[in-house]
Amino acid sequence: MKRLNAQLQEDGCPLELILLIRTLLAACKEISFRVSQGALAGVLGSTLSDNVQGERQKKLDVIANHILRDILSESGYVKAISSEEEDNVIGCAPDGKYLVSFDPLDGSSNTDINSLIGTIFSIMHAPQWMDTTDPSAFLQPGTQQVAAGYVLYGPSTMLAMTTGRGTHLYTLDKTHGGFLVTKANVQVPAETSEFSINSSNQRHWEEPMQNYVADLIAGSEGPRGKDYNMRWVAAMVGDIHRVLSRGGIFAYPFDKRNPAIPGKLRLQYEANPMAFLMEQAGGLADTGEGRIMEVMPKEIHQRVPVILGSKEEVEACLKYYN
């Protein structure tokens, strides 16, 4: 099997970006080990504080954030980082060429039940004229990403990543500590009969999404003319991994409970990297009003509605919005 370095070189990845990716993945391997220890290491459960999102932090959230923050900030490749768990941008090397945004432990509420969790990351070029702590450096659309992906901590530790030359899946070989390509150039099936959405929020959705999901649930007797299955992991990394692996549509739509917050998922370190992966695998990623990666961010923790997955199913969903 092809090793990570060989695949990145084949995809024309610059040396400094390869070194940054390897550094980031070294942090993820450390997180994978901590996650695998679970209750044995006393890392389960919640802390007594909330993050900038107003969400109660899990102990592993804090640990994962510190691991990534420390390794990346000391690497010399990174000018600044932004994290779901940090209120503000963290300045790193003044001459660093890259910006890294990450969700250190997506789905961390699953840690206490030993279910799927993961790390999501996005890498962009750093404007060299800006100060290391200037958050406006991160206000670039997702089209400016040079690499993005996630590491899924499941029965095996897997990496899904793109540098703009296709989406590849890797598996961590713990015998030598490296990631090996296990599926190159993933292609998401254009058609699907699976959808992934938190149906408990249905009464709060806008009418287009209400109507779309109602037609899916109506199955072969409804206007779609076929039966659908619903799958929901409650961790974006798990749901997106399933879509990349076998097709489907994932949605976290606009929620009317708080009109000032247009969605739950964060643009910079959740929606954009997953959209990049999905588009590079032949799928689509939209907000319901336009392409996710063309959204111009206004602040580093901005939220957006998300609809992504199999091309034909996403197109069918978007027709309800037109």
C-alpha positions as a LaTeX table, in Angstrom:
\begin{tabular}{lrrr}
\hline
Residue & $x$ (\AA) & $y$ (\AA) & $z$ (\AA) \\
\hline
Met1 & 0.00 & 0.00 & 0.00 \\
Lys2 & 1.10 & 3.55 & $-0.75$ \\
Arg3 & 2.31 & 5.66 & 2.15 \\
Leu4 & 1.07 & 9.14 & 2.93 \\
Asn5 & 4.24 & 10.89 & 1.71 \\
Ala6 & 4.16 & 9.11 & $-1.64$ \\
Gln7 & 0.50 & 10.05 & $-2.24$ \\
Leu8 & 1.08 & 13.68 & $-1.33$ \\
Gln9 & 4.10 & 13.87 & $-3.64$ \\
Glu10 & 2.10 & 12.26 & $-6.44$ \\
Asp11 & $-0.58$ & 14.91 & $-5.93$ \\
Gly12 & 2.01 & 17.67 & $-6.37$ \\
Cys13 & 1.92 & 18.83 & $-2.76$ \\
Pro14 & 4.69 & 21.34 & $-1.82$ \\
Leu15 & 7.30 & 20.06 & 0.62 \\
Glu16 & 6.44 & 22.54 & 3.38 \\
Leu17 & 2.75 & 21.59 & 3.19 \\
Ile18 & 3.69 & 17.90 & 3.38 \\
Leu19 & 5.73 & 18.62 & 6.51 \\
Leu20 & 2.83 & 20.57 & 8.04 \\
Ile21 & 0.38 & 17.75 & 7.32 \\
Arg22 & 2.75 & 15.22 & 8.88 \\
Thr23 & 3.06 & 17.44 & 11.96 \\
Leu24 & $-0.72$ & 17.78 & 12.26 \\
Leu25 & $-1.15$ & 14.02 & 11.90 \\
Ala26 & 1.45 & 13.40 & 14.60 \\
Ala27 & $-0.87$ & 15.32 & 16.92 \\
Cys28 & $-3.84$ & 13.26 & 15.73 \\
Lys29 & $-1.98$ & 10.02 & 16.44 \\
Glu30 & $-1.42$ & 11.23 & 20.00 \\
Ile31 & $-5.14$ & 12.06 & 20.28 \\
Ser32 & $-6.01$ & 8.62 & 18.88 \\
Phe33 & $-3.96$ & 7.00 & 21.65 \\
Arg34 & $-5.58$ & 9.14 & 24.36 \\
Val35 & $-9.06$ & 8.33 & 23.00 \\
Ser36 & $-8.29$ & 4.61 & 22.92 \\
Gln37 & $-7.37$ & 4.64 & 26.62 \\
Gly38 & $-10.83$ & 5.96 & 27.55 \\
Ala39 & $-11.82$ & 5.42 & 31.17 \\
Leu40 & $-8.43$ & 3.81 & 31.92 \\
Ala41 & $-6.78$ & 7.23 & 31.57 \\
Gly42 & $-9.50$ & 9.17 & 33.40 \\
Val43 & $-10.21$ & 11.35 & 30.34 \\
Leu44 & $-13.95$ & 10.80 & 30.01 \\
Gly45 & $-16.68$ & 13.14 & 31.21 \\
Ser46 & $-17.15$ & 16.91 & 31.15 \\
Thr47 & $-15.15$ & 19.80 & 32.52 \\
Leu48 & $-16.78$ & 22.59 & 34.50 \\
Ser49 & $-16.40$ & 25.17 & 31.70 \\
Asp50 & $-18.01$ & 26.02 & 28.35 \\
Asn51 & $-16.24$ & 26.84 & 25.07 \\
Val52 & $-16.78$ & 29.96 & 22.96 \\
Gln53 & $-19.81$ & 28.26 & 21.38 \\
Gly54 & $-21.53$ & 28.02 & 24.77 \\
Glu55 & $-21.12$ & 24.24 & 24.75 \\
Arg56 & $-19.96$ & 22.28 & 27.81 \\
Gln57 & $-16.41$ & 21.06 & 27.16 \\
Lys58 & $-15.49$ & 17.42 & 27.52 \\
Lys59 & $-12.13$ & 16.56 & 29.08 \\
Leu60 & $-10.98$ & 15.08 & 25.78 \\
Asp61 & $-11.98$ & 18.32 & 23.98 \\
Val62 & $-9.49$ & 20.21 & 26.12 \\
Ile63 & $-6.78$ & 17.56 & 25.82 \\
Ala64 & $-7.12$ & 17.29 & 22.02 \\
Asn65 & $-7.10$ & 21.07 & 21.66 \\
His66 & $-3.90$ & 21.41 & 23.71 \\
Ile67 & $-2.15$ & 18.66 & 21.75 \\
Leu68 & $-2.95$ & 20.23 & 18.37 \\
Arg69 & $-2.28$ & 23.78 & 19.54 \\
Asp70 & 1.12 & 22.96 & 21.04 \\
Ile71 & 2.43 & 20.81 & 18.19 \\
Leu72 & 1.28 & 23.17 & 15.43 \\
Ser73 & 2.42 & 26.35 & 17.14 \\
Glu74 & 5.92 & 24.91 & 17.65 \\
Ser75 & 6.26 & 23.55 & 14.10 \\
Gly76 & 7.38 & 26.79 & 12.43 \\
Tyr77 & 5.08 & 26.13 & 9.44 \\
Val78 & 1.99 & 27.81 & 10.90 \\
Lys79 & 1.42 & 31.56 & 11.24 \\
Ala80 & $-1.79$ & 31.25 & 13.24 \\
Ile81 & $-4.40$ & 28.73 & 14.30 \\
Ser82 & $-8.09$ & 28.94 & 15.09 \\
Ser83 & $-9.98$ & 26.30 & 17.04 \\
Glu84 & $-13.54$ & 25.58 & 18.09 \\
Glu85 & $-12.26$ & 25.54 & 21.67 \\
Glu86 & $-10.50$ & 28.94 & 21.54 \\
Asp87 & $-12.22$ & 32.32 & 21.74 \\
Asn88 & $-9.56$ & 34.02 & 19.62 \\
Val89 & $-6.91$ & 33.29 & 17.03 \\
Ile90 & $-3.62$ & 31.98 & 18.42 \\
Gly91 & $-0.51$ & 33.51 & 16.85 \\
Cys92 & 2.36 & 31.17 & 16.02 \\
Ala93 & 5.44 & 31.71 & 13.81 \\
Pro94 & 5.55 & 35.20 & 12.19 \\
Asp95 & 7.08 & 33.67 & 9.03 \\
Gly96 & 4.73 & 30.68 & 8.91 \\
Lys97 & 3.18 & 30.14 & 5.49 \\
Tyr98 & $-0.07$ & 28.53 & 6.58 \\
Leu99 & $-3.20$ & 29.04 & 8.66 \\
Val100 & $-4.82$ & 26.00 & 10.30 \\
Ser101 & $-8.40$ & 25.84 & 11.57 \\
Phe102 & $-9.65$ & 22.79 & 13.43 \\
Asp103 & $-12.36$ & 21.16 & 15.49 \\
Pro104 & $-10.11$ & 19.16 & 17.82 \\
Leu105 & $-12.72$ & 16.56 & 18.76 \\
Asp106 & $-15.89$ & 16.56 & 16.73 \\
Gly107 & $-18.73$ & 14.58 & 18.33 \\
Ser108 & $-17.08$ & 14.66 & 21.75 \\
Ser109 & $-20.42$ & 13.92 & 23.43 \\
Asn110 & $-19.91$ & 10.41 & 22.02 \\
Thr111 & $-16.79$ & 9.81 & 24.12 \\
Asp112 & $-18.76$ & 8.66 & 27.15 \\
Ile113 & $-20.53$ & 5.96 & 25.10 \\
Asn114 & $-17.41$ & 4.85 & 23.16 \\
Ser115 & $-18.85$ & 5.92 & 19.81 \\
Leu116 & $-17.35$ & 7.67 & 16.77 \\
Ile117 & $-15.44$ & 10.95 & 17.18 \\
Gly118 & $-12.80$ & 12.71 & 15.14 \\
Thr119 & $-10.64$ & 15.74 & 14.36 \\
Ile120 & $-11.54$ & 18.05 & 11.44 \\
Phe121 & $-8.98$ & 20.43 & 9.92 \\
Ser122 & $-8.61$ & 23.04 & 7.20 \\
Ile123 & $-5.37$ & 24.59 & 5.88 \\
Met124 & $-5.03$ & 27.86 & 3.95 \\
His125 & $-2.18$ & 30.14 & 2.91 \\
Ala126 & $-1.38$ & 32.86 & 5.44 \\
Pro127 & $-1.35$ & 36.47 & 4.21 \\
Gln128 & 2.24 & 37.44 & 4.98 \\
Trp129 & 1.49 & 41.11 & 5.59 \\
Met130 & $-0.90$ & 40.41 & 8.48 \\
Asp131 & $-0.09$ & 40.14 & 12.17 \\
Thr132 & $-0.11$ & 36.61 & 13.61 \\
Thr133 & $-3.06$ & 37.42 & 15.89 \\
Asp134 & $-5.19$ & 39.19 & 13.26 \\
Pro135 & $-8.40$ & 37.11 & 12.89 \\
Ser136 & $-9.17$ & 38.71 & 9.52 \\
Ala137 & $-6.41$ & 36.53 & 8.01 \\
Phe138 & $-8.84$ & 33.61 & 8.35 \\
Leu139 & $-11.70$ & 35.37 & 6.59 \\
Gln140 & $-11.15$ & 33.60 & 3.28 \\
Pro141 & $-13.73$ & 31.51 & 1.40 \\
Gly142 & $-13.35$ & 27.74 & 1.37 \\
Thr143 & $-12.15$ & 27.87 & $-2.23$ \\
Gln144 & $-8.82$ & 29.10 & $-0.80$ \\
Gln145 & $-8.17$ & 25.88 & 1.13 \\
Val146 & $-4.99$ & 24.08 & 0.12 \\
Ala147 & $-5.74$ & 20.97 & 2.20 \\
Ala148 & $-8.55$ & 19.70 & 4.38 \\
Gly149 & $-9.71$ & 16.52 & 6.01 \\
Tyr150 & $-10.59$ & 14.64 & 9.15 \\
Val151 & $-9.15$ & 11.87 & 11.28 \\
Leu152 & $-11.80$ & 9.42 & 12.45 \\
Tyr153 & $-11.15$ & 7.59 & 15.73 \\
Gly154 & $-13.16$ & 4.41 & 15.26 \\
Pro155 & $-12.42$ & 0.67 & 15.23 \\
Ser156 & $-9.44$ & 1.76 & 13.13 \\
Thr157 & $-8.04$ & 5.29 & 12.94 \\
Met158 & $-8.70$ & 6.65 & 9.46 \\
Leu159 & $-7.78$ & 9.82 & 7.61 \\
Ala160 & $-9.84$ & 11.37 & 4.80 \\
Met161 & $-7.92$ & 14.17 & 3.11 \\
Thr162 & $-7.69$ & 16.24 & $-0.04$ \\
Thr163 & $-5.10$ & 18.69 & $-1.31$ \\
Gly164 & $-7.22$ & 19.53 & $-4.34$ \\
Arg165 & $-6.23$ & 16.46 & $-6.38$ \\
Gly166 & $-8.95$ & 14.05 & $-5.28$ \\
Thr167 & $-10.11$ & 12.73 & $-1.92$ \\
His168 & $-8.15$ & 9.80 & $-0.49$ \\
Leu169 & $-8.81$ & 7.54 & 2.49 \\
Tyr170 & $-5.92$ & 6.38 & 4.66 \\
Thr171 & $-5.73$ & 3.95 & 7.58 \\
Leu172 & $-3.26$ & 4.26 & 10.45 \\
Asp173 & $-1.02$ & 1.19 & 10.55 \\
Lys174 & $-0.19$ & 1.02 & 14.24 \\
Thr175 & 2.61 & $-1.49$ & 13.64 \\
His176 & 4.82 & 1.27 & 12.22 \\
Gly177 & 2.80 & 4.41 & 13.05 \\
Gly178 & 2.15 & 5.61 & 9.51 \\
Phe179 & $-0.95$ & 6.28 & 7.42 \\
Leu180 & $-1.37$ & 4.05 & 4.35 \\
Val181 & $-3.67$ & 4.73 & 1.39 \\
Thr182 & $-6.56$ & 2.27 & 1.57 \\
Lys183 & $-8.81$ & 3.94 & $-1.01$ \\
Ala184 & $-7.50$ & 6.50 & $-3.49$ \\
Asn185 & $-9.68$ & 8.93 & $-5.43$ \\
Val186 & $-12.91$ & 8.18 & $-3.61$ \\
Gln187 & $-16.02$ & 8.78 & $-5.70$ \\
Val188 & $-19.34$ & 9.30 & $-3.92$ \\
Pro189 & $-22.19$ & 7.51 & $-5.75$ \\
Ala190 & $-24.38$ & 10.12 & $-7.47$ \\
Glu191 & $-27.60$ & 8.39 & $-6.34$ \\
Thr192 & $-28.50$ & 7.26 & $-2.84$ \\
Ser193 & $-31.32$ & 5.96 & $-0.68$ \\
Glu194 & $-29.83$ & 7.07 & 2.67 \\
Phe195 & $-30.19$ & 10.37 & 4.46 \\
Ser196 & $-28.60$ & 11.69 & 7.63 \\
Ile197 & $-30.32$ & 14.39 & 9.65 \\
Asn198 & $-31.37$ & 15.05 & 13.25 \\
Ser199 & $-35.12$ & 14.57 & 12.86 \\
Ser200 & $-35.83$ & 15.70 & 16.42 \\
Asn201 & $-35.39$ & 19.26 & 15.12 \\
Gln202 & $-37.88$ & 18.86 & 12.28 \\
Arg203 & $-40.46$ & 21.29 & 13.71 \\
His204 & $-37.83$ & 24.06 & 13.67 \\
Trp205 & $-36.74$ & 23.67 & 10.02 \\
Glu206 & $-37.70$ & 25.94 & 7.16 \\
Glu207 & $-40.48$ & 24.75 & 4.88 \\
Pro208 & $-38.21$ & 23.51 & 2.03 \\
Met209 & $-36.37$ & 21.08 & 4.32 \\
Gln210 & $-39.62$ & 20.07 & 6.03 \\
Asn211 & $-41.12$ & 19.17 & 2.66 \\
Tyr212 & $-37.99$ & 17.42 & 1.39 \\
Val213 & $-37.65$ & 15.12 & 4.41 \\
Ala214 & $-41.41$ & 14.44 & 4.45 \\
Asp215 & $-41.13$ & 13.20 & 0.86 \\
Leu216 & $-38.17$ & 10.97 & 1.79 \\
Ile217 & $-40.13$ & 9.46 & 4.69 \\
Ala218 & $-43.12$ & 8.87 & 2.37 \\
Gly219 & $-40.87$ & 6.41 & 0.53 \\
Ser220 & $-42.07$ & 4.46 & $-2.48$ \\
Glu221 & $-45.61$ & 5.73 & $-1.94$ \\
Gly222 & $-44.48$ & 9.37 & $-2.09$ \\
Pro223 & $-43.28$ & 11.63 & $-4.93$ \\
Arg224 & $-39.70$ & 10.31 & $-4.78$ \\
Gly225 & $-40.90$ & 6.82 & $-5.65$ \\
Lys226 & $-38.41$ & 4.86 & $-3.53$ \\
Asp227 & $-37.78$ & 3.94 & 0.10 \\
Tyr228 & $-35.05$ & 5.69 & 2.10 \\
Asn229 & $-33.17$ & 4.73 & 5.26 \\
Met230 & $-32.08$ & 7.27 & 7.87 \\
Arg231 & $-28.70$ & 7.04 & 9.61 \\
Trp232 & $-27.46$ & 9.43 & 12.33 \\
Val233 & $-24.20$ & 9.13 & 14.28 \\
Ala234 & $-24.36$ & 12.51 & 16.08 \\
Ala235 & $-20.76$ & 13.21 & 15.02 \\
Met236 & $-20.21$ & 14.93 & 11.67 \\
Val237 & $-17.04$ & 12.93 & 11.04 \\
Gly238 & $-18.95$ & 9.65 & 11.33 \\
Asp239 & $-21.85$ & 10.72 & 9.13 \\
Ile240 & $-19.59$ & 12.22 & 6.45 \\
His241 & $-17.36$ & 9.15 & 6.48 \\
Arg242 & $-20.38$ & 6.98 & 5.73 \\
Val243 & $-21.39$ & 9.29 & 2.86 \\
Leu244 & $-17.87$ & 9.21 & 1.41 \\
Ser245 & $-17.76$ & 5.44 & 1.76 \\
Arg246 & $-21.13$ & 4.48 & 0.28 \\
Gly247 & $-23.11$ & 7.61 & $-0.65$ \\
Gly248 & $-25.92$ & 9.47 & 1.04 \\
Ile249 & $-26.99$ & 12.99 & 1.94 \\
Phe250 & $-26.12$ & 14.78 & 5.18 \\
Ala251 & $-27.97$ & 17.89 & 6.30 \\
Tyr252 & $-27.86$ & 20.23 & 9.28 \\
Pro253 & $-30.25$ & 22.90 & 7.99 \\
Phe254 & $-31.23$ & 26.36 & 9.15 \\
Asp255 & $-33.01$ & 26.28 & 12.51 \\
Lys256 & $-35.66$ & 28.93 & 13.25 \\
Arg257 & $-35.17$ & 28.82 & 17.02 \\
Asn258 & $-32.52$ & 31.54 & 16.81 \\
Pro259 & $-32.68$ & 33.53 & 13.55 \\
Ala260 & $-29.40$ & 35.28 & 14.46 \\
Ile261 & $-27.59$ & 31.93 & 14.17 \\
Pro262 & $-28.20$ & 30.51 & 10.67 \\
Gly263 & $-26.96$ & 27.00 & 11.43 \\
Lys264 & $-25.23$ & 24.79 & 13.99 \\
Leu265 & $-22.08$ & 23.81 & 12.10 \\
Arg266 & $-19.11$ & 26.16 & 11.88 \\
Leu267 & $-18.02$ & 27.31 & 8.43 \\
Gln268 & $-14.27$ & 27.48 & 8.89 \\
Tyr269 & $-13.46$ & 24.17 & 10.58 \\
Glu270 & $-16.50$ & 21.97 & 9.87 \\
Ala271 & $-18.48$ & 22.96 & 6.77 \\
Asn272 & $-15.61$ & 24.13 & 4.53 \\
Pro273 & $-13.27$ & 21.15 & 5.01 \\
Met274 & $-16.12$ & 18.66 & 4.60 \\
Ala275 & $-17.34$ & 20.52 & 1.50 \\
Phe276 & $-13.82$ & 20.37 & 0.01 \\
Leu277 & $-13.64$ & 16.62 & 0.62 \\
Met278 & $-17.12$ & 16.06 & $-0.81$ \\
Glu279 & $-16.59$ & 18.11 & $-3.98$ \\
Gln280 & $-13.25$ & 16.42 & $-4.64$ \\
Ala281 & $-15.10$ & 13.08 & $-4.40$ \\
Gly282 & $-17.73$ & 14.10 & $-6.95$ \\
Gly283 & $-20.42$ & 15.21 & $-4.50$ \\
Leu284 & $-22.01$ & 18.58 & $-3.80$ \\
Ala285 & $-22.01$ & 20.85 & $-0.75$ \\
Asp286 & $-24.50$ & 23.72 & $-0.36$ \\
Thr287 & $-26.14$ & 25.91 & 2.26 \\
Gly288 & $-29.52$ & 25.92 & 0.51 \\
Glu289 & $-28.66$ & 29.33 & $-0.87$ \\
Gly290 & $-25.34$ & 28.62 & $-2.58$ \\
Arg291 & $-22.10$ & 26.68 & $-2.58$ \\
Ile292 & $-20.60$ & 26.33 & 0.91 \\
Met293 & $-17.05$ & 27.02 & $-0.25$ \\
Glu294 & $-18.07$ & 30.35 & $-1.78$ \\
Val295 & $-19.45$ & 31.76 & 1.47 \\
Met296 & $-17.34$ & 34.76 & 2.51 \\
Pro297 & $-16.80$ & 34.42 & 6.28 \\
Lys298 & $-17.38$ & 37.39 & 8.57 \\
Glu299 & $-15.87$ & 35.89 & 11.72 \\
Ile300 & $-13.89$ & 32.80 & 12.66 \\
His301 & $-16.72$ & 30.99 & 14.48 \\
Gln302 & $-19.41$ & 31.73 & 11.88 \\
Arg303 & $-22.13$ & 29.09 & 11.47 \\
Val304 & $-23.87$ & 28.00 & 8.27 \\
Pro305 & $-26.59$ & 25.55 & 7.20 \\
Val306 & $-25.12$ & 22.44 & 5.56 \\
Ile307 & $-26.48$ & 20.13 & 2.84 \\
Leu308 & $-23.90$ & 17.82 & 1.27 \\
Gly309 & $-23.42$ & 14.39 & $-0.24$ \\
Ser310 & $-24.40$ & 12.45 & $-3.36$ \\
Lys311 & $-24.71$ & 14.82 & $-6.32$ \\
Glu312 & $-28.17$ & 13.87 & $-7.59$ \\
Glu313 & $-29.70$ & 13.74 & $-4.11$ \\
Val314 & $-28.30$ & 17.14 & $-3.13$ \\
Glu315 & $-29.65$ & 18.56 & $-6.39$ \\
Ala316 & $-33.06$ & 17.03 & $-5.63$ \\
Cys317 & $-33.02$ & 18.61 & $-2.16$ \\
Leu318 & $-32.05$ & 22.04 & $-3.52$ \\
Lys319 & $-35.04$ & 22.02 & $-5.89$ \\
Tyr320 & $-37.24$ & 22.41 & $-2.83$ \\
Tyr321 & $-35.45$ & 25.70 & $-2.11$ \\
Asn322 & $-35.98$ & 27.13 & $-5.60$ \\
\hline
\end{tabular}
